[in-house]
Amino acid sequence: MYEKVPVFIAEIAPKELRGALTALNQFMICGAVSVSFVIGNVLPWRTLALIGLIPTGVLLLGLFIIPESPRWLAKRGRGKEFEAALRTLRGKDADISQEADEIQDYITSLEQLPKPKLLELFQTRYLRSVTIGIGLMVCQQFGGINGICFYLSSIFELAGFSAFAGTVIYACLQIVITGLGAALIDKAGRKPLLLVYIGSFSLGMGAVPWVVMSEIFPINIKGLAGSVATLVNWFGAWLCSYTFNFLMSWSSYGTFIVYAAINAVAIVFIIVVVPETKGKSLEELQASINA
């Protein structure tokens, strides 16, 4: 489900708010993680796990009342429901004719293409969007964020700083900076925020890859390609957290030099490969990327 949320938000949001609304999902995740950092210092882990069931229950109930994606309805040929859903999302007095025509035209062109299988994602027509989506996930995770996050207390102790104070400060800063990123993303654009990773993971690389991933895949491959990108993301998260202690045992300085080198490569990748997606409809964007 994790990879479906930014995709769904991108499909229902107007283009001028798409970045902020998609980044808001990551802000909520960072907020929850930060709250867990704080209350985890004073509560036993079993109590913390039980508290986590509360938002899960709210989410489950919410699934019964959220609207369906207009683009998904259009892809299924459910024209009346498509227009009704789009009108509900844009407001009853909004003129949806141009947006509806763009979506329908794009869906019609995609229907002429066969539904791709896994290996077909790497065909020429999809290669650039898949490279961007997977590449950003690799850059996000192999830059070392999960190793640092999971072993934050140990890192503060090694640095001679209070683990309790350090985790609380980290949690507070993460909420503030991720919120700042969500506020700026539709004004500054995606690429500038991605390129400030060295200053703050939460501002750029934490949220923006999920925003870009939700925007770049054509609707006929969005589910499969999004799942592959998310699989790469979680594999990277596991590998980074698994190897962190081994790297630190080898050399604490060397560990952060390795992460710095990966982040330098990520900056080059973003400059050269990743397009700016701000202010474009999903149909315009996907057509230009996959042309």
Short mmCIF file of C-alpha atoms in Angstrom, two decimals:
data_model
loop_
_atom_site.label_atom_id
_atom_site.label_comp_id
_atom_site.label_asym_id
_atom_site.label_seq_id
_atom_site.Cartn_x
_atom_site.Cartn_y
_atom_site.Cartn_z
CA MET A 1 0.00 0.00 0.00
CA TYR A 2 2.91 2.34 0.77
CA GLU A 3 3.71 3.02 -2.88
CA LYS A 4 0.03 3.43 -3.83
CA VAL A 5 -0.59 6.49 -1.66
CA PRO A 6 1.60 9.02 -3.55
CA VAL A 7 0.37 7.57 -6.86
CA PHE A 8 -3.27 8.00 -5.79
CA ILE A 9 -2.67 11.54 -4.52
CA ALA A 10 -0.94 12.52 -7.76
CA GLU A 11 -3.86 11.17 -9.79
CA ILE A 12 -6.53 13.13 -7.92
CA ALA A 13 -4.66 16.40 -7.25
CA PRO A 14 -4.72 19.48 -9.51
CA LYS A 15 -1.33 20.06 -11.10
CA GLU A 16 -0.63 23.29 -9.17
CA LEU A 17 -1.04 21.46 -5.83
CA ARG A 18 0.16 17.99 -6.79
CA GLY A 19 3.64 18.33 -5.36
CA ALA A 20 2.53 19.76 -2.02
CA LEU A 21 -0.25 17.21 -1.53
CA THR A 22 2.00 14.28 -2.44
CA ALA A 23 4.78 15.59 -0.18
CA LEU A 24 2.21 15.96 2.60
CA ASN A 25 2.02 12.17 2.71
CA GLN A 26 5.75 11.99 3.46
CA PHE A 27 5.36 14.79 5.99
CA MET A 28 2.77 12.73 7.86
CA ILE A 29 5.10 9.71 7.80
CA CYS A 30 8.03 11.78 9.09
CA GLY A 31 5.77 13.31 11.71
CA ALA A 32 4.68 9.89 12.94
CA VAL A 33 8.25 8.61 13.00
CA SER A 34 9.37 11.70 14.90
CA VAL A 35 6.59 11.33 17.47
CA SER A 36 7.63 7.69 17.88
CA PHE A 37 11.21 8.80 18.53
CA VAL A 38 10.05 11.13 21.29
CA ILE A 39 7.50 8.93 23.07
CA GLY A 40 9.69 5.86 22.56
CA ASN A 41 12.11 7.42 25.03
CA VAL A 42 9.51 7.25 27.81
CA LEU A 43 7.25 4.31 26.88
CA PRO A 44 8.03 0.56 26.55
CA TRP A 45 8.04 -0.77 23.00
CA ARG A 46 4.93 -2.90 23.53
CA THR A 47 2.88 0.15 24.51
CA LEU A 48 4.30 2.04 21.54
CA ALA A 49 3.25 -0.80 19.20
CA LEU A 50 -0.29 -0.78 20.62
CA ILE A 51 -0.57 2.99 20.17
CA GLY A 52 0.38 2.47 16.54
CA LEU A 53 -2.83 0.48 16.03
CA ILE A 54 -4.90 3.65 16.50
CA PRO A 55 -3.87 5.49 13.29
CA THR A 56 -3.97 2.17 11.45
CA GLY A 57 -7.64 1.80 12.42
CA VAL A 58 -8.39 5.38 11.33
CA LEU A 59 -6.73 4.69 7.96
CA LEU A 60 -8.76 1.52 7.49
CA LEU A 61 -12.02 3.40 8.10
CA GLY A 62 -10.92 6.19 5.78
CA LEU A 63 -10.52 3.79 2.86
CA PHE A 64 -14.31 3.40 2.74
CA ILE A 65 -14.97 7.12 2.20
CA ILE A 66 -12.15 8.38 -0.06
CA PRO A 67 -13.06 9.09 -3.71
CA GLU A 68 -11.90 6.86 -6.55
CA SER A 69 -9.18 8.11 -8.91
CA PRO A 70 -10.76 9.75 -12.02
CA ARG A 71 -7.89 8.51 -14.16
CA TRP A 72 -8.43 4.94 -13.00
CA LEU A 73 -12.16 5.24 -13.78
CA ALA A 74 -11.35 6.62 -17.23
CA LYS A 75 -8.96 3.74 -17.86
CA ARG A 76 -11.77 1.32 -16.94
CA GLY A 77 -14.14 2.97 -19.40
CA ARG A 78 -16.49 4.25 -16.68
CA GLY A 79 -17.10 7.64 -18.29
CA LYS A 80 -19.96 8.94 -16.17
CA GLU A 81 -18.26 7.97 -12.91
CA PHE A 82 -15.02 9.50 -14.21
CA GLU A 83 -16.64 12.90 -14.80
CA ALA A 84 -18.54 12.74 -11.52
CA ALA A 85 -15.36 11.94 -9.56
CA LEU A 86 -13.39 14.71 -11.30
CA ARG A 87 -16.17 17.23 -10.63
CA THR A 88 -16.33 16.17 -6.97
CA LEU A 89 -12.58 16.69 -6.60
CA ARG A 90 -12.44 20.03 -8.45
CA GLY A 91 -15.66 21.52 -7.08
CA LYS A 92 -19.16 21.66 -8.56
CA ASP A 93 -18.60 25.09 -10.20
CA ALA A 94 -15.19 24.25 -11.72
CA ASP A 95 -14.77 23.89 -15.48
CA ILE A 96 -13.37 20.37 -15.89
CA SER A 97 -13.85 20.05 -19.66
CA GLN A 98 -10.22 20.68 -20.69
CA GLU A 99 -8.74 18.45 -17.99
CA ALA A 100 -11.27 15.71 -18.74
CA ASP A 101 -10.44 15.85 -22.47
CA GLU A 102 -6.69 15.65 -21.77
CA ILE A 103 -7.15 12.62 -19.54
CA GLN A 104 -9.46 10.85 -22.00
CA ASP A 105 -7.15 11.52 -24.96
CA TYR A 106 -4.15 10.20 -23.06
CA ILE A 107 -6.04 7.11 -21.89
CA THR A 108 -7.14 6.43 -25.48
CA SER A 109 -3.55 6.55 -26.72
CA LEU A 110 -2.37 4.27 -23.93
CA GLU A 111 -5.07 1.69 -24.63
CA GLN A 112 -3.38 1.04 -27.96
CA LEU A 113 -0.34 -0.26 -26.08
CA PRO A 114 -0.26 -3.76 -24.57
CA LYS A 115 -0.18 -4.10 -20.81
CA PRO A 116 3.53 -4.60 -20.05
CA LYS A 117 5.03 -7.46 -18.10
CA LEU A 118 7.91 -6.98 -15.68
CA LEU A 119 10.79 -7.28 -18.16
CA GLU A 120 8.95 -5.08 -20.67
CA LEU A 121 9.28 -2.15 -18.27
CA PHE A 122 12.84 -1.84 -19.53
CA GLN A 123 11.81 -1.37 -23.17
CA THR A 124 12.91 1.87 -24.81
CA ARG A 125 9.49 3.54 -24.51
CA TYR A 126 9.47 3.18 -20.71
CA LEU A 127 13.19 3.15 -20.00
CA ARG A 128 13.63 6.80 -19.04
CA SER A 129 10.73 6.94 -16.57
CA VAL A 130 11.76 3.62 -14.99
CA THR A 131 15.39 4.79 -14.75
CA ILE A 132 14.30 8.01 -13.02
CA GLY A 133 11.94 6.25 -10.61
CA ILE A 134 14.31 3.47 -9.60
CA GLY A 135 17.38 5.72 -9.70
CA LEU A 136 15.88 8.17 -7.22
CA MET A 137 15.01 5.32 -4.85
CA VAL A 138 18.57 4.02 -5.04
CA CYS A 139 19.93 7.52 -4.36
CA GLN A 140 17.52 7.99 -1.46
CA GLN A 141 18.38 4.79 0.39
CA PHE A 142 22.03 4.15 -0.41
CA GLY A 143 22.91 7.65 0.78
CA GLY A 144 22.80 6.16 4.28
CA ILE A 145 19.67 7.67 5.77
CA ASN A 146 18.30 4.49 7.36
CA GLY A 147 21.60 3.51 8.90
CA ILE A 148 21.79 6.94 10.51
CA CYS A 149 18.12 6.94 11.52
CA PHE A 150 18.08 3.43 13.01
CA TYR A 151 21.32 3.90 14.94
CA LEU A 152 20.77 7.53 15.88
CA SER A 153 21.19 6.99 19.62
CA SER A 154 24.48 5.13 19.14
CA ILE A 155 25.80 7.84 16.82
CA PHE A 156 25.02 10.57 19.36
CA GLU A 157 26.67 8.54 22.13
CA LEU A 158 29.80 8.04 20.01
CA ALA A 159 29.86 11.78 19.41
CA GLY A 160 29.67 12.42 23.15
CA PHE A 161 26.18 13.91 22.97
CA SER A 162 23.09 12.97 24.99
CA ALA A 163 21.17 10.26 23.10
CA PHE A 164 17.86 11.41 24.59
CA ALA A 165 18.36 15.08 23.73
CA GLY A 166 19.75 14.19 20.29
CA THR A 167 16.80 12.03 19.25
CA VAL A 168 14.27 14.61 20.46
CA ILE A 169 16.04 17.42 18.56
CA TYR A 170 16.30 15.21 15.47
CA ALA A 171 12.57 14.41 15.64
CA CYS A 172 11.57 18.06 15.97
CA LEU A 173 13.82 19.21 13.15
CA GLN A 174 12.56 16.45 10.86
CA ILE A 175 8.95 17.58 11.27
CA VAL A 176 9.76 21.25 10.69
CA ILE A 177 12.01 20.72 7.66
CA THR A 178 9.74 18.16 5.98
CA GLY A 179 6.85 20.60 6.40
CA LEU A 180 8.99 23.32 4.83
CA GLY A 181 9.70 21.02 1.88
CA ALA A 182 5.98 20.33 1.39
CA ALA A 183 5.28 24.07 1.40
CA LEU A 184 8.04 24.87 -1.10
CA ILE A 185 7.77 22.01 -3.58
CA ASP A 186 5.20 23.60 -5.91
CA LYS A 187 7.01 26.95 -5.81
CA ALA A 188 10.67 25.96 -5.95
CA GLY A 189 10.15 22.84 -8.07
CA ARG A 190 11.29 19.26 -7.56
CA LYS A 191 14.92 19.42 -8.73
CA PRO A 192 16.11 22.26 -6.43
CA LEU A 193 14.75 20.43 -3.39
CA LEU A 194 16.35 17.17 -4.48
CA LEU A 195 19.71 18.98 -4.78
CA VAL A 196 19.69 20.24 -1.16
CA TYR A 197 20.01 16.67 0.19
CA ILE A 198 23.37 17.41 1.77
CA GLY A 199 21.75 20.14 3.87
CA SER A 200 18.67 18.18 4.82
CA PHE A 201 17.37 14.78 3.80
CA SER A 202 13.88 15.58 5.03
CA LEU A 203 13.60 18.73 2.92
CA GLY A 204 14.45 17.08 -0.39
CA MET A 205 15.42 13.46 -0.86
CA GLY A 206 13.09 12.14 1.83
CA ALA A 207 9.84 13.17 0.15
CA VAL A 208 10.52 14.29 -3.41
CA PRO A 209 11.42 10.88 -4.96
CA TRP A 210 7.94 9.68 -3.98
CA VAL A 211 6.43 12.79 -5.58
CA VAL A 212 8.38 12.30 -8.82
CA MET A 213 7.64 8.56 -8.88
CA SER A 214 3.92 9.28 -8.66
CA GLU A 215 4.18 11.65 -11.63
CA ILE A 216 6.43 10.03 -14.22
CA PHE A 217 4.96 6.57 -14.89
CA PRO A 218 2.27 6.23 -17.59
CA ILE A 219 -0.96 4.88 -16.17
CA ASN A 220 -0.64 1.51 -17.95
CA ILE A 221 2.60 0.73 -16.08
CA LYS A 222 2.06 2.81 -12.95
CA GLY A 223 1.09 -0.06 -10.66
CA LEU A 224 3.85 -2.43 -11.78
CA ALA A 225 6.59 0.20 -12.12
CA GLY A 226 5.64 1.81 -8.81
CA SER A 227 5.82 -1.56 -7.09
CA VAL A 228 9.28 -2.25 -8.56
CA ALA A 229 10.54 1.18 -7.46
CA THR A 230 9.15 0.63 -3.95
CA LEU A 231 10.74 -2.83 -3.80
CA VAL A 232 14.10 -1.26 -4.68
CA ASN A 233 13.51 1.37 -2.00
CA TRP A 234 12.79 -1.15 0.74
CA PHE A 235 15.64 -3.43 -0.34
CA GLY A 236 17.95 -0.42 -0.13
CA ALA A 237 16.57 0.44 3.31
CA TRP A 238 17.23 -3.10 4.53
CA LEU A 239 20.72 -3.28 3.01
CA CYS A 240 21.72 0.11 4.38
CA SER A 241 20.53 -0.66 7.91
CA TYR A 242 22.01 -4.20 7.80
CA THR A 243 25.47 -3.07 6.70
CA PHE A 244 25.72 0.06 8.85
CA ASN A 245 27.23 -1.64 11.90
CA PHE A 246 29.72 -3.56 9.74
CA LEU A 247 30.80 -0.33 8.05
CA MET A 248 31.12 1.48 11.37
CA SER A 249 33.24 -1.39 12.74
CA TRP A 250 35.48 -1.04 9.70
CA SER A 251 35.79 2.77 9.93
CA SER A 252 33.39 5.40 11.24
CA TYR A 253 35.06 8.04 9.07
CA GLY A 254 35.11 5.74 6.06
CA THR A 255 31.41 4.99 6.46
CA PHE A 256 30.41 8.62 6.10
CA ILE A 257 32.88 9.14 3.25
CA VAL A 258 31.17 6.27 1.37
CA TYR A 259 27.76 7.84 1.99
CA ALA A 260 29.07 11.25 0.90
CA ALA A 261 30.40 9.76 -2.36
CA ILE A 262 27.01 8.14 -3.08
CA ASN A 263 25.28 11.45 -2.41
CA ALA A 264 27.67 13.20 -4.81
CA VAL A 265 26.72 10.69 -7.51
CA ALA A 266 23.05 11.30 -6.65
CA ILE A 267 23.49 15.04 -7.26
CA VAL A 268 24.97 14.38 -10.71
CA PHE A 269 22.15 11.92 -11.50
CA ILE A 270 19.49 14.47 -10.54
CA ILE A 271 21.09 17.26 -12.59
CA VAL A 272 21.57 15.14 -15.71
CA VAL A 273 18.63 12.72 -15.73
CA VAL A 274 15.71 13.94 -13.60
CA PRO A 275 13.32 16.42 -15.29
CA GLU A 276 11.49 19.24 -13.54
CA THR A 277 7.84 18.21 -13.18
CA LYS A 278 6.40 21.33 -11.54
CA GLY A 279 3.29 22.83 -13.11
CA LYS A 280 2.71 20.14 -15.75
CA SER A 281 -0.26 17.83 -16.02
CA LEU A 282 0.47 14.13 -15.61
CA GLU A 283 -0.42 13.59 -19.26
CA GLU A 284 1.96 16.32 -20.52
CA LEU A 285 4.72 15.10 -18.27
CA GLN A 286 4.47 11.42 -19.11
CA ALA A 287 4.19 12.12 -22.82
CA SER A 288 7.38 14.21 -22.78
CA ILE A 289 9.38 11.74 -20.67
CA ASN A 290 8.33 8.65 -22.61
CA ALA A 291 8.33 10.19 -26.07
#
